[in-house]
Amino acid sequence: SPAAAGRLLVIPMEGSHWLSMKKVLIELSKRGHEIVAIAPDNKILIDSSGVYELKTYPVPLRKEVMEEHLR
């Protein structure tokens, strides 16, 4: 039988993992789930959305430095 809607805590990783997971979260939200995503404040791809609540936490590496490392 299908699961009842509930609350989900998501701790995503940057990159393709997040891009794939975001589609799943959209579908789960349509089915009535409440979703909270937790990400570092230097996130690049992870963005806020109407289908989940985004909470950030501080990290010592600034976003600009992280982007430079990726380049």
PDB file of N, CA, C and O in Angstrom:
ATOM      1  N   SER A   1       0.845  -1.184   0.000  1.00  0.00           N
ATOM      2  CA  SER A   1       0.000   0.000   0.000  1.00  0.00           C
ATOM      3  C   SER A   1       0.888   1.244   0.000  1.00  0.00           C
ATOM      4  O   SER A   1       1.999   1.214   0.499  1.00  0.00           O
ATOM      5  N   PRO A   2       0.405   2.337  -0.533  1.00  0.00           N
ATOM      6  CA  PRO A   2       1.206   3.560  -0.566  1.00  0.00           C
ATOM      7  C   PRO A   2       1.451   4.106   0.835  1.00  0.00           C
ATOM      8  O   PRO A   2       0.641   3.926   1.747  1.00  0.00           O
ATOM      9  N   ALA A   3       2.579   4.759   0.992  1.00  0.00           N
ATOM     10  CA  ALA A   3       2.925   5.362   2.280  1.00  0.00           C
ATOM     11  C   ALA A   3       2.136   6.654   2.472  1.00  0.00           C
ATOM     12  O   ALA A   3       1.787   7.336   1.511  1.00  0.00           O
ATOM     13  N   ALA A   4       1.859   6.967   3.696  1.00  0.00           N
ATOM     14  CA  ALA A   4       1.181   8.221   4.009  1.00  0.00           C
ATOM     15  C   ALA A   4       2.176   9.364   3.897  1.00  0.00           C
ATOM     16  O   ALA A   4       3.368   9.180   4.075  1.00  0.00           O
ATOM     17  N   ALA A   5       1.675  10.550   3.564  1.00  0.00           N
ATOM     18  CA  ALA A   5       2.543  11.723   3.463  1.00  0.00           C
ATOM     19  C   ALA A   5       3.144  12.027   4.820  1.00  0.00           C
ATOM     20  O   ALA A   5       2.528  11.824   5.859  1.00  0.00           O
ATOM     21  N   GLY A   6       4.374  12.501   4.794  1.00  0.00           N
ATOM     22  CA  GLY A   6       5.054  12.808   6.041  1.00  0.00           C
ATOM     23  C   GLY A   6       6.075  13.905   5.858  1.00  0.00           C
ATOM     24  O   GLY A   6       6.046  14.646   4.884  1.00  0.00           O
ATOM     25  N   ARG A   7       6.990  13.975   6.808  1.00  0.00           N
ATOM     26  CA  ARG A   7       8.033  14.991   6.783  1.00  0.00           C
ATOM     27  C   ARG A   7       9.357  14.353   6.385  1.00  0.00           C
ATOM     28  O   ARG A   7       9.696  13.273   6.865  1.00  0.00           O
ATOM     29  N   LEU A   8      10.088  15.040   5.520  1.00  0.00           N
ATOM     30  CA  LEU A   8      11.376  14.544   5.062  1.00  0.00           C
ATOM     31  C   LEU A   8      12.463  15.560   5.356  1.00  0.00           C
ATOM     32  O   LEU A   8      12.278  16.759   5.152  1.00  0.00           O
ATOM     33  N   LEU A   9      13.605  15.083   5.809  1.00  0.00           N
ATOM     34  CA  LEU A   9      14.791  15.905   5.984  1.00  0.00           C
ATOM     35  C   LEU A   9      15.782  15.457   4.924  1.00  0.00           C
ATOM     36  O   LEU A   9      16.131  14.282   4.845  1.00  0.00           O
ATOM     37  N   VAL A  10      16.241  16.402   4.098  1.00  0.00           N
ATOM     38  CA  VAL A  10      17.136  16.089   2.993  1.00  0.00           C
ATOM     39  C   VAL A  10      18.448  16.834   3.198  1.00  0.00           C
ATOM     40  O   VAL A  10      18.449  18.039   3.465  1.00  0.00           O
ATOM     41  N   ILE A  11      19.556  16.101   3.084  1.00  0.00           N
ATOM     42  CA  ILE A  11      20.884  16.711   3.171  1.00  0.00           C
ATOM     43  C   ILE A  11      21.575  16.418   1.836  1.00  0.00           C
ATOM     44  O   ILE A  11      22.251  15.408   1.687  1.00  0.00           O
ATOM     45  N   PRO A  12      21.371  17.298   0.847  1.00  0.00           N
ATOM     46  CA  PRO A  12      21.869  17.031  -0.500  1.00  0.00           C
ATOM     47  C   PRO A  12      23.352  17.351  -0.671  1.00  0.00           C
ATOM     48  O   PRO A  12      23.929  18.096   0.104  1.00  0.00           O
ATOM     49  N   MET A  13      23.928  16.777  -1.737  1.00  0.00           N
ATOM     50  CA  MET A  13      25.292  17.082  -2.165  1.00  0.00           C
ATOM     51  C   MET A  13      25.182  17.950  -3.414  1.00  0.00           C
ATOM     52  O   MET A  13      24.226  17.851  -4.159  1.00  0.00           O
ATOM     53  N   GLU A  14      26.182  18.784  -3.647  1.00  0.00           N
ATOM     54  CA  GLU A  14      26.224  19.594  -4.865  1.00  0.00           C
ATOM     55  C   GLU A  14      26.417  18.695  -6.091  1.00  0.00           C
ATOM     56  O   GLU A  14      26.910  17.586  -5.985  1.00  0.00           O
ATOM     57  N   GLY A  15      26.038  19.187  -7.246  1.00  0.00           N
ATOM     58  CA  GLY A  15      26.291  18.477  -8.493  1.00  0.00           C
ATOM     59  C   GLY A  15      25.093  17.690  -8.975  1.00  0.00           C
ATOM     60  O   GLY A  15      23.946  17.967  -8.639  1.00  0.00           O
ATOM     61  N   SER A  16      25.387  16.684  -9.785  1.00  0.00           N
ATOM     62  CA  SER A  16      24.321  15.914 -10.427  1.00  0.00           C
ATOM     63  C   SER A  16      23.435  15.201  -9.410  1.00  0.00           C
ATOM     64  O   SER A  16      22.257  14.972  -9.660  1.00  0.00           O
ATOM     65  N   HIS A  17      24.004  14.850  -8.242  1.00  0.00           N
ATOM     66  CA  HIS A  17      23.200  14.228  -7.187  1.00  0.00           C
ATOM     67  C   HIS A  17      22.018  15.126  -6.838  1.00  0.00           C
ATOM     68  O   HIS A  17      20.885  14.680  -6.742  1.00  0.00           O
ATOM     69  N   TRP A  18      22.269  16.406  -6.677  1.00  0.00           N
ATOM     70  CA  TRP A  18      21.211  17.345  -6.321  1.00  0.00           C
ATOM     71  C   TRP A  18      20.223  17.524  -7.464  1.00  0.00           C
ATOM     72  O   TRP A  18      19.010  17.575  -7.254  1.00  0.00           O
ATOM     73  N   LEU A  19      20.711  17.628  -8.685  1.00  0.00           N
ATOM     74  CA  LEU A  19      19.815  17.835  -9.827  1.00  0.00           C
ATOM     75  C   LEU A  19      18.831  16.683  -9.969  1.00  0.00           C
ATOM     76  O   LEU A  19      17.655  16.887 -10.265  1.00  0.00           O
ATOM     77  N   SER A  20      19.281  15.465  -9.719  1.00  0.00           N
ATOM     78  CA  SER A  20      18.387  14.300  -9.773  1.00  0.00           C
ATOM     79  C   SER A  20      17.430  14.282  -8.586  1.00  0.00           C
ATOM     80  O   SER A  20      16.248  13.982  -8.725  1.00  0.00           O
ATOM     81  N   MET A  21      17.959  14.615  -7.411  1.00  0.00           N
ATOM     82  CA  MET A  21      17.146  14.582  -6.200  1.00  0.00           C
ATOM     83  C   MET A  21      16.046  15.637  -6.231  1.00  0.00           C
ATOM     84  O   MET A  21      14.935  15.401  -5.744  1.00  0.00           O
ATOM     85  N   LYS A  22      16.330  16.772  -6.819  1.00  0.00           N
ATOM     86  CA  LYS A  22      15.345  17.856  -6.855  1.00  0.00           C
ATOM     87  C   LYS A  22      14.065  17.412  -7.556  1.00  0.00           C
ATOM     88  O   LYS A  22      12.963  17.729  -7.116  1.00  0.00           O
ATOM     89  N   LYS A  23      14.192  16.640  -8.615  1.00  0.00           N
ATOM     90  CA  LYS A  23      13.010  16.128  -9.334  1.00  0.00           C
ATOM     91  C   LYS A  23      12.191  15.208  -8.437  1.00  0.00           C
ATOM     92  O   LYS A  23      10.961  15.239  -8.457  1.00  0.00           O
ATOM     93  N   VAL A  24      12.861  14.398  -7.643  1.00  0.00           N
ATOM     94  CA  VAL A  24      12.166  13.497  -6.715  1.00  0.00           C
ATOM     95  C   VAL A  24      11.445  14.308  -5.645  1.00  0.00           C
ATOM     96  O   VAL A  24      10.298  14.012  -5.287  1.00  0.00           O
ATOM     97  N   LEU A  25      12.098  15.352  -5.131  1.00  0.00           N
ATOM     98  CA  LEU A  25      11.475  16.186  -4.097  1.00  0.00           C
ATOM     99  C   LEU A  25      10.232  16.885  -4.620  1.00  0.00           C
ATOM    100  O   LEU A  25       9.233  17.013  -3.901  1.00  0.00           O
ATOM    101  N   ILE A  26      10.266  17.318  -5.861  1.00  0.00           N
ATOM    102  CA  ILE A  26       9.092  17.961  -6.461  1.00  0.00           C
ATOM    103  C   ILE A  26       7.919  16.983  -6.486  1.00  0.00           C
ATOM    104  O   ILE A  26       6.789  17.322  -6.116  1.00  0.00           O
ATOM    105  N   GLU A  27       8.170  15.761  -6.887  1.00  0.00           N
ATOM    106  CA  GLU A  27       7.116  14.748  -6.938  1.00  0.00           C
ATOM    107  C   GLU A  27       6.595  14.406  -5.537  1.00  0.00           C
ATOM    108  O   GLU A  27       5.391  14.277  -5.319  1.00  0.00           O
ATOM    109  N   LEU A  28       7.509  14.280  -4.567  1.00  0.00           N
ATOM    110  CA  LEU A  28       7.085  13.982  -3.199  1.00  0.00           C
ATOM    111  C   LEU A  28       6.244  15.115  -2.620  1.00  0.00           C
ATOM    112  O   LEU A  28       5.277  14.874  -1.900  1.00  0.00           O
ATOM    113  N   SER A  29       6.601  16.346  -2.952  1.00  0.00           N
ATOM    114  CA  SER A  29       5.830  17.498  -2.484  1.00  0.00           C
ATOM    115  C   SER A  29       4.412  17.460  -3.059  1.00  0.00           C
ATOM    116  O   SER A  29       3.439  17.745  -2.352  1.00  0.00           O
ATOM    117  N   LYS A  30       4.282  17.086  -4.327  1.00  0.00           N
ATOM    118  CA  LYS A  30       2.955  16.974  -4.948  1.00  0.00           C
ATOM    119  C   LYS A  30       2.095  15.931  -4.231  1.00  0.00           C
ATOM    120  O   LYS A  30       0.873  16.031  -4.224  1.00  0.00           O
ATOM    121  N   ARG A  31       2.754  14.945  -3.634  1.00  0.00           N
ATOM    122  CA  ARG A  31       2.031  13.875  -2.930  1.00  0.00           C
ATOM    123  C   ARG A  31       1.765  14.205  -1.459  1.00  0.00           C
ATOM    124  O   ARG A  31       1.328  13.359  -0.698  1.00  0.00           O
ATOM    125  N   GLY A  32       2.081  15.443  -1.059  1.00  0.00           N
ATOM    126  CA  GLY A  32       1.719  15.888   0.274  1.00  0.00           C
ATOM    127  C   GLY A  32       2.823  15.871   1.321  1.00  0.00           C
ATOM    128  O   GLY A  32       2.564  16.190   2.477  1.00  0.00           O
ATOM    129  N   HIS A  33       4.037  15.530   0.952  1.00  0.00           N
ATOM    130  CA  HIS A  33       5.134  15.500   1.922  1.00  0.00           C
ATOM    131  C   HIS A  33       5.632  16.915   2.217  1.00  0.00           C
ATOM    132  O   HIS A  33       5.652  17.771   1.341  1.00  0.00           O
ATOM    133  N   GLU A  34       6.028  17.140   3.459  1.00  0.00           N
ATOM    134  CA  GLU A  34       6.682  18.383   3.860  1.00  0.00           C
ATOM    135  C   GLU A  34       8.178  18.102   3.836  1.00  0.00           C
ATOM    136  O   GLU A  34       8.641  17.146   4.449  1.00  0.00           O
ATOM    137  N   ILE A  35       8.952  18.956   3.148  1.00  0.00           N
ATOM    138  CA  ILE A  35      10.364  18.685   2.938  1.00  0.00           C
ATOM    139  C   ILE A  35      11.207  19.855   3.418  1.00  0.00           C
ATOM    140  O   ILE A  35      10.919  21.010   3.104  1.00  0.00           O
ATOM    141  N   VAL A  36      12.267  19.534   4.166  1.00  0.00           N
ATOM    142  CA  VAL A  36      13.269  20.510   4.582  1.00  0.00           C
ATOM    143  C   VAL A  36      14.608  20.034   4.045  1.00  0.00           C
ATOM    144  O   VAL A  36      15.007  18.901   4.280  1.00  0.00           O
ATOM    145  N   ALA A  37      15.292  20.916   3.302  1.00  0.00           N
ATOM    146  CA  ALA A  37      16.627  20.616   2.790  1.00  0.00           C
ATOM    147  C   ALA A  37      17.633  21.449   3.578  1.00  0.00           C
ATOM    148  O   ALA A  37      17.415  22.644   3.805  1.00  0.00           O
ATOM    149  N   ILE A  38      18.715  20.815   4.000  1.00  0.00           N
ATOM    150  CA  ILE A  38      19.765  21.493   4.746  1.00  0.00           C
ATOM    151  C   ILE A  38      21.022  21.516   3.886  1.00  0.00           C
ATOM    152  O   ILE A  38      21.437  20.482   3.372  1.00  0.00           O
ATOM    153  N   ALA A  39      21.611  22.716   3.710  1.00  0.00           N
ATOM    154  CA  ALA A  39      22.790  22.854   2.857  1.00  0.00           C
ATOM    155  C   ALA A  39      23.745  23.889   3.453  1.00  0.00           C
ATOM    156  O   ALA A  39      23.317  24.780   4.193  1.00  0.00           O
ATOM    157  N   PRO A  40      25.033  23.799   3.120  1.00  0.00           N
ATOM    158  CA  PRO A  40      25.983  24.807   3.583  1.00  0.00           C
ATOM    159  C   PRO A  40      25.684  26.163   2.936  1.00  0.00           C
ATOM    160  O   PRO A  40      25.112  26.215   1.844  1.00  0.00           O
ATOM    161  N   ASP A  41      26.064  27.247   3.605  1.00  0.00           N
ATOM    162  CA  ASP A  41      25.750  28.565   3.045  1.00  0.00           C
ATOM    163  C   ASP A  41      26.598  28.906   1.819  1.00  0.00           C
ATOM    164  O   ASP A  41      26.319  29.875   1.138  1.00  0.00           O
ATOM    165  N   ASN A  42      27.608  28.098   1.481  1.00  0.00           N
ATOM    166  CA  ASN A  42      28.395  28.339   0.274  1.00  0.00           C
ATOM    167  C   ASN A  42      27.911  27.484  -0.899  1.00  0.00           C
ATOM    168  O   ASN A  42      28.637  27.250  -1.847  1.00  0.00           O
ATOM    169  N   LYS A  43      26.675  27.055  -0.844  1.00  0.00           N
ATOM    170  CA  LYS A  43      26.091  26.206  -1.885  1.00  0.00           C
ATOM    171  C   LYS A  43      26.132  26.906  -3.232  1.00  0.00           C
ATOM    172  O   LYS A  43      26.100  28.124  -3.312  1.00  0.00           O
ATOM    173  N   ILE A  44      26.210  26.116  -4.305  1.00  0.00           N
ATOM    174  CA  ILE A  44      26.241  26.679  -5.652  1.00  0.00           C
ATOM    175  C   ILE A  44      24.954  26.325  -6.404  1.00  0.00           C
ATOM    176  O   ILE A  44      24.253  27.197  -6.893  1.00  0.00           O
ATOM    177  N   LEU A  45      24.620  25.061  -6.503  1.00  0.00           N
ATOM    178  CA  LEU A  45      23.443  24.626  -7.261  1.00  0.00           C
ATOM    179  C   LEU A  45      22.185  24.504  -6.415  1.00  0.00           C
ATOM    180  O   LEU A  45      21.080  24.587  -6.930  1.00  0.00           O
ATOM    181  N   ILE A  46      22.336  24.270  -5.145  1.00  0.00           N
ATOM    182  CA  ILE A  46      21.177  24.044  -4.272  1.00  0.00           C
ATOM    183  C   ILE A  46      20.498  25.385  -4.021  1.00  0.00           C
ATOM    184  O   ILE A  46      21.106  26.298  -3.472  1.00  0.00           O
ATOM    185  N   ASP A  47      19.256  25.508  -4.446  1.00  0.00           N
ATOM    186  CA  ASP A  47      18.534  26.758  -4.327  1.00  0.00           C
ATOM    187  C   ASP A  47      17.214  26.556  -3.589  1.00  0.00           C
ATOM    188  O   ASP A  47      16.790  25.436  -3.351  1.00  0.00           O
ATOM    189  N   SER A  48      16.605  27.662  -3.221  1.00  0.00           N
ATOM    190  CA  SER A  48      15.324  27.565  -2.529  1.00  0.00           C
ATOM    191  C   SER A  48      14.222  27.278  -3.548  1.00  0.00           C
ATOM    192  O   SER A  48      14.385  27.505  -4.744  1.00  0.00           O
ATOM    193  N   SER A  49      13.129  26.783  -3.046  1.00  0.00           N
ATOM    194  CA  SER A  49      12.020  26.411  -3.917  1.00  0.00           C
ATOM    195  C   SER A  49      10.726  26.462  -3.126  1.00  0.00           C
ATOM    196  O   SER A  49      10.737  26.404  -1.906  1.00  0.00           O
ATOM    197  N   GLY A  50       9.640  26.520  -3.847  1.00  0.00           N
ATOM    198  CA  GLY A  50       8.336  26.511  -3.202  1.00  0.00           C
ATOM    199  C   GLY A  50       7.915  25.131  -2.729  1.00  0.00           C
ATOM    200  O   GLY A  50       6.974  24.995  -1.961  1.00  0.00           O
ATOM    201  N   VAL A  51       8.626  24.080  -3.179  1.00  0.00           N
ATOM    202  CA  VAL A  51       8.239  22.719  -2.813  1.00  0.00           C
ATOM    203  C   VAL A  51       8.971  22.208  -1.584  1.00  0.00           C
ATOM    204  O   VAL A  51       8.613  21.166  -1.050  1.00  0.00           O
ATOM    205  N   TYR A  52      10.016  22.905  -1.147  1.00  0.00           N
ATOM    206  CA  TYR A  52      10.734  22.506   0.067  1.00  0.00           C
ATOM    207  C   TYR A  52      11.277  23.746   0.754  1.00  0.00           C
ATOM    208  O   TYR A  52      11.454  24.789   0.142  1.00  0.00           O
ATOM    209  N   GLU A  53      11.527  23.612   2.043  1.00  0.00           N
ATOM    210  CA  GLU A  53      12.119  24.693   2.815  1.00  0.00           C
ATOM    211  C   GLU A  53      13.624  24.470   2.846  1.00  0.00           C
ATOM    212  O   GLU A  53      14.094  23.368   3.124  1.00  0.00           O
ATOM    213  N   LEU A  54      14.401  25.504   2.532  1.00  0.00           N
ATOM    214  CA  LEU A  54      15.858  25.405   2.529  1.00  0.00           C
ATOM    215  C   LEU A  54      16.424  26.090   3.760  1.00  0.00           C
ATOM    216  O   LEU A  54      16.118  27.255   4.022  1.00  0.00           O
ATOM    217  N   LYS A  55      17.212  25.361   4.526  1.00  0.00           N
ATOM    218  CA  LYS A  55      17.904  25.925   5.684  1.00  0.00           C
ATOM    219  C   LYS A  55      19.401  25.773   5.430  1.00  0.00           C
ATOM    220  O   LYS A  55      19.846  24.741   4.938  1.00  0.00           O
ATOM    221  N   THR A  56      20.161  26.811   5.752  1.00  0.00           N
ATOM    222  CA  THR A  56      21.603  26.759   5.541  1.00  0.00           C
ATOM    223  C   THR A  56      22.336  26.822   6.873  1.00  0.00           C
ATOM    224  O   THR A  56      21.791  27.269   7.878  1.00  0.00           O
ATOM    225  N   TYR A  57      23.575  26.358   6.838  1.00  0.00           N
ATOM    226  CA  TYR A  57      24.439  26.436   8.011  1.00  0.00           C
ATOM    227  C   TYR A  57      25.786  27.002   7.569  1.00  0.00           C
ATOM    228  O   TYR A  57      26.209  26.822   6.420  1.00  0.00           O
ATOM    229  N   PRO A  58      26.465  27.733   8.461  1.00  0.00           N
ATOM    230  CA  PRO A  58      27.729  28.368   8.086  1.00  0.00           C
ATOM    231  C   PRO A  58      28.875  27.357   7.951  1.00  0.00           C
ATOM    232  O   PRO A  58      28.926  26.363   8.670  1.00  0.00           O
ATOM    233  N   VAL A  59      29.750  27.633   6.998  1.00  0.00           N
ATOM    234  CA  VAL A  59      30.969  26.855   6.803  1.00  0.00           C
ATOM    235  C   VAL A  59      32.117  27.848   6.605  1.00  0.00           C
ATOM    236  O   VAL A  59      31.909  28.969   6.151  1.00  0.00           O
ATOM    237  N   PRO A  60      33.352  27.431   6.926  1.00  0.00           N
ATOM    238  CA  PRO A  60      34.472  28.370   6.845  1.00  0.00           C
ATOM    239  C   PRO A  60      34.892  28.732   5.414  1.00  0.00           C
ATOM    240  O   PRO A  60      35.498  29.775   5.192  1.00  0.00           O
ATOM    241  N   LEU A  61      34.577  27.911   4.427  1.00  0.00           N
ATOM    242  CA  LEU A  61      34.984  28.157   3.049  1.00  0.00           C
ATOM    243  C   LEU A  61      33.944  29.030   2.350  1.00  0.00           C
ATOM    244  O   LEU A  61      32.779  28.654   2.232  1.00  0.00           O
ATOM    245  N   ARG A  62      34.370  30.230   1.896  1.00  0.00           N
ATOM    246  CA  ARG A  62      33.434  31.143   1.227  1.00  0.00           C
ATOM    247  C   ARG A  62      33.035  30.609  -0.143  1.00  0.00           C
ATOM    248  O   ARG A  62      33.761  29.862  -0.778  1.00  0.00           O
ATOM    249  N   LYS A  63      31.878  31.022  -0.614  1.00  0.00           N
ATOM    250  CA  LYS A  63      31.346  30.562  -1.890  1.00  0.00           C
ATOM    251  C   LYS A  63      32.303  30.901  -3.033  1.00  0.00           C
ATOM    252  O   LYS A  63      32.527  30.112  -3.942  1.00  0.00           O
ATOM    253  N   GLU A  64      32.889  32.106  -3.011  1.00  0.00           N
ATOM    254  CA  GLU A  64      33.805  32.524  -4.072  1.00  0.00           C
ATOM    255  C   GLU A  64      35.017  31.605  -4.152  1.00  0.00           C
ATOM    256  O   GLU A  64      35.482  31.254  -5.243  1.00  0.00           O
ATOM    257  N   VAL A  65      35.553  31.207  -3.017  1.00  0.00           N
ATOM    258  CA  VAL A  65      36.715  30.320  -2.971  1.00  0.00           C
ATOM    259  C   VAL A  65      36.340  28.946  -3.518  1.00  0.00           C
ATOM    260  O   VAL A  65      37.087  28.332  -4.292  1.00  0.00           O
ATOM    261  N   MET A  66      35.168  28.473  -3.139  1.00  0.00           N
ATOM    262  CA  MET A  66      34.718  27.174  -3.615  1.00  0.00           C
ATOM    263  C   MET A  66      34.529  27.179  -5.136  1.00  0.00           C
ATOM    264  O   MET A  66      34.931  26.245  -5.827  1.00  0.00           O
ATOM    265  N   GLU A  67      33.938  28.256  -5.671  1.00  0.00           N
ATOM    266  CA  GLU A  67      33.762  28.362  -7.110  1.00  0.00           C
ATOM    267  C   GLU A  67      35.096  28.396  -7.832  1.00  0.00           C
ATOM    268  O   GLU A  67      35.260  27.804  -8.906  1.00  0.00           O
ATOM    269  N   GLU A  68      36.083  29.069  -7.260  1.00  0.00           N
ATOM    270  CA  GLU A  68      37.423  29.123  -7.858  1.00  0.00           C
ATOM    271  C   GLU A  68      38.056  27.735  -7.891  1.00  0.00           C
ATOM    272  O   GLU A  68      38.676  27.357  -8.884  1.00  0.00           O
ATOM    273  N   HIS A  69      37.898  26.969  -6.840  1.00  0.00           N
ATOM    274  CA  HIS A  69      38.422  25.592  -6.803  1.00  0.00           C
ATOM    275  C   HIS A  69      37.768  24.721  -7.879  1.00  0.00           C
ATOM    276  O   HIS A  69      38.431  23.876  -8.488  1.00  0.00           O
ATOM    277  N   LEU A  70      36.486  24.947  -8.120  1.00  0.00           N
ATOM    278  CA  LEU A  70      35.778  24.166  -9.134  1.00  0.00           C
ATOM    279  C   LEU A  70      36.239  24.511 -10.549  1.00  0.00           C
ATOM    280  O   LEU A  70      36.291  23.665 -11.415  1.00  0.00           O
ATOM    281  N   ARG A  71      36.600  25.784 -10.757  1.00  0.00           N
ATOM    282  CA  ARG A  71      37.097  26.197 -12.077  1.00  0.00           C
ATOM    283  C   ARG A  71      38.439  25.562 -12.320  1.00  0.00           C
ATOM    284  O   ARG A  71      38.828  25.141 -13.326  1.00  0.00           O
TER     285      ARG A  71
END
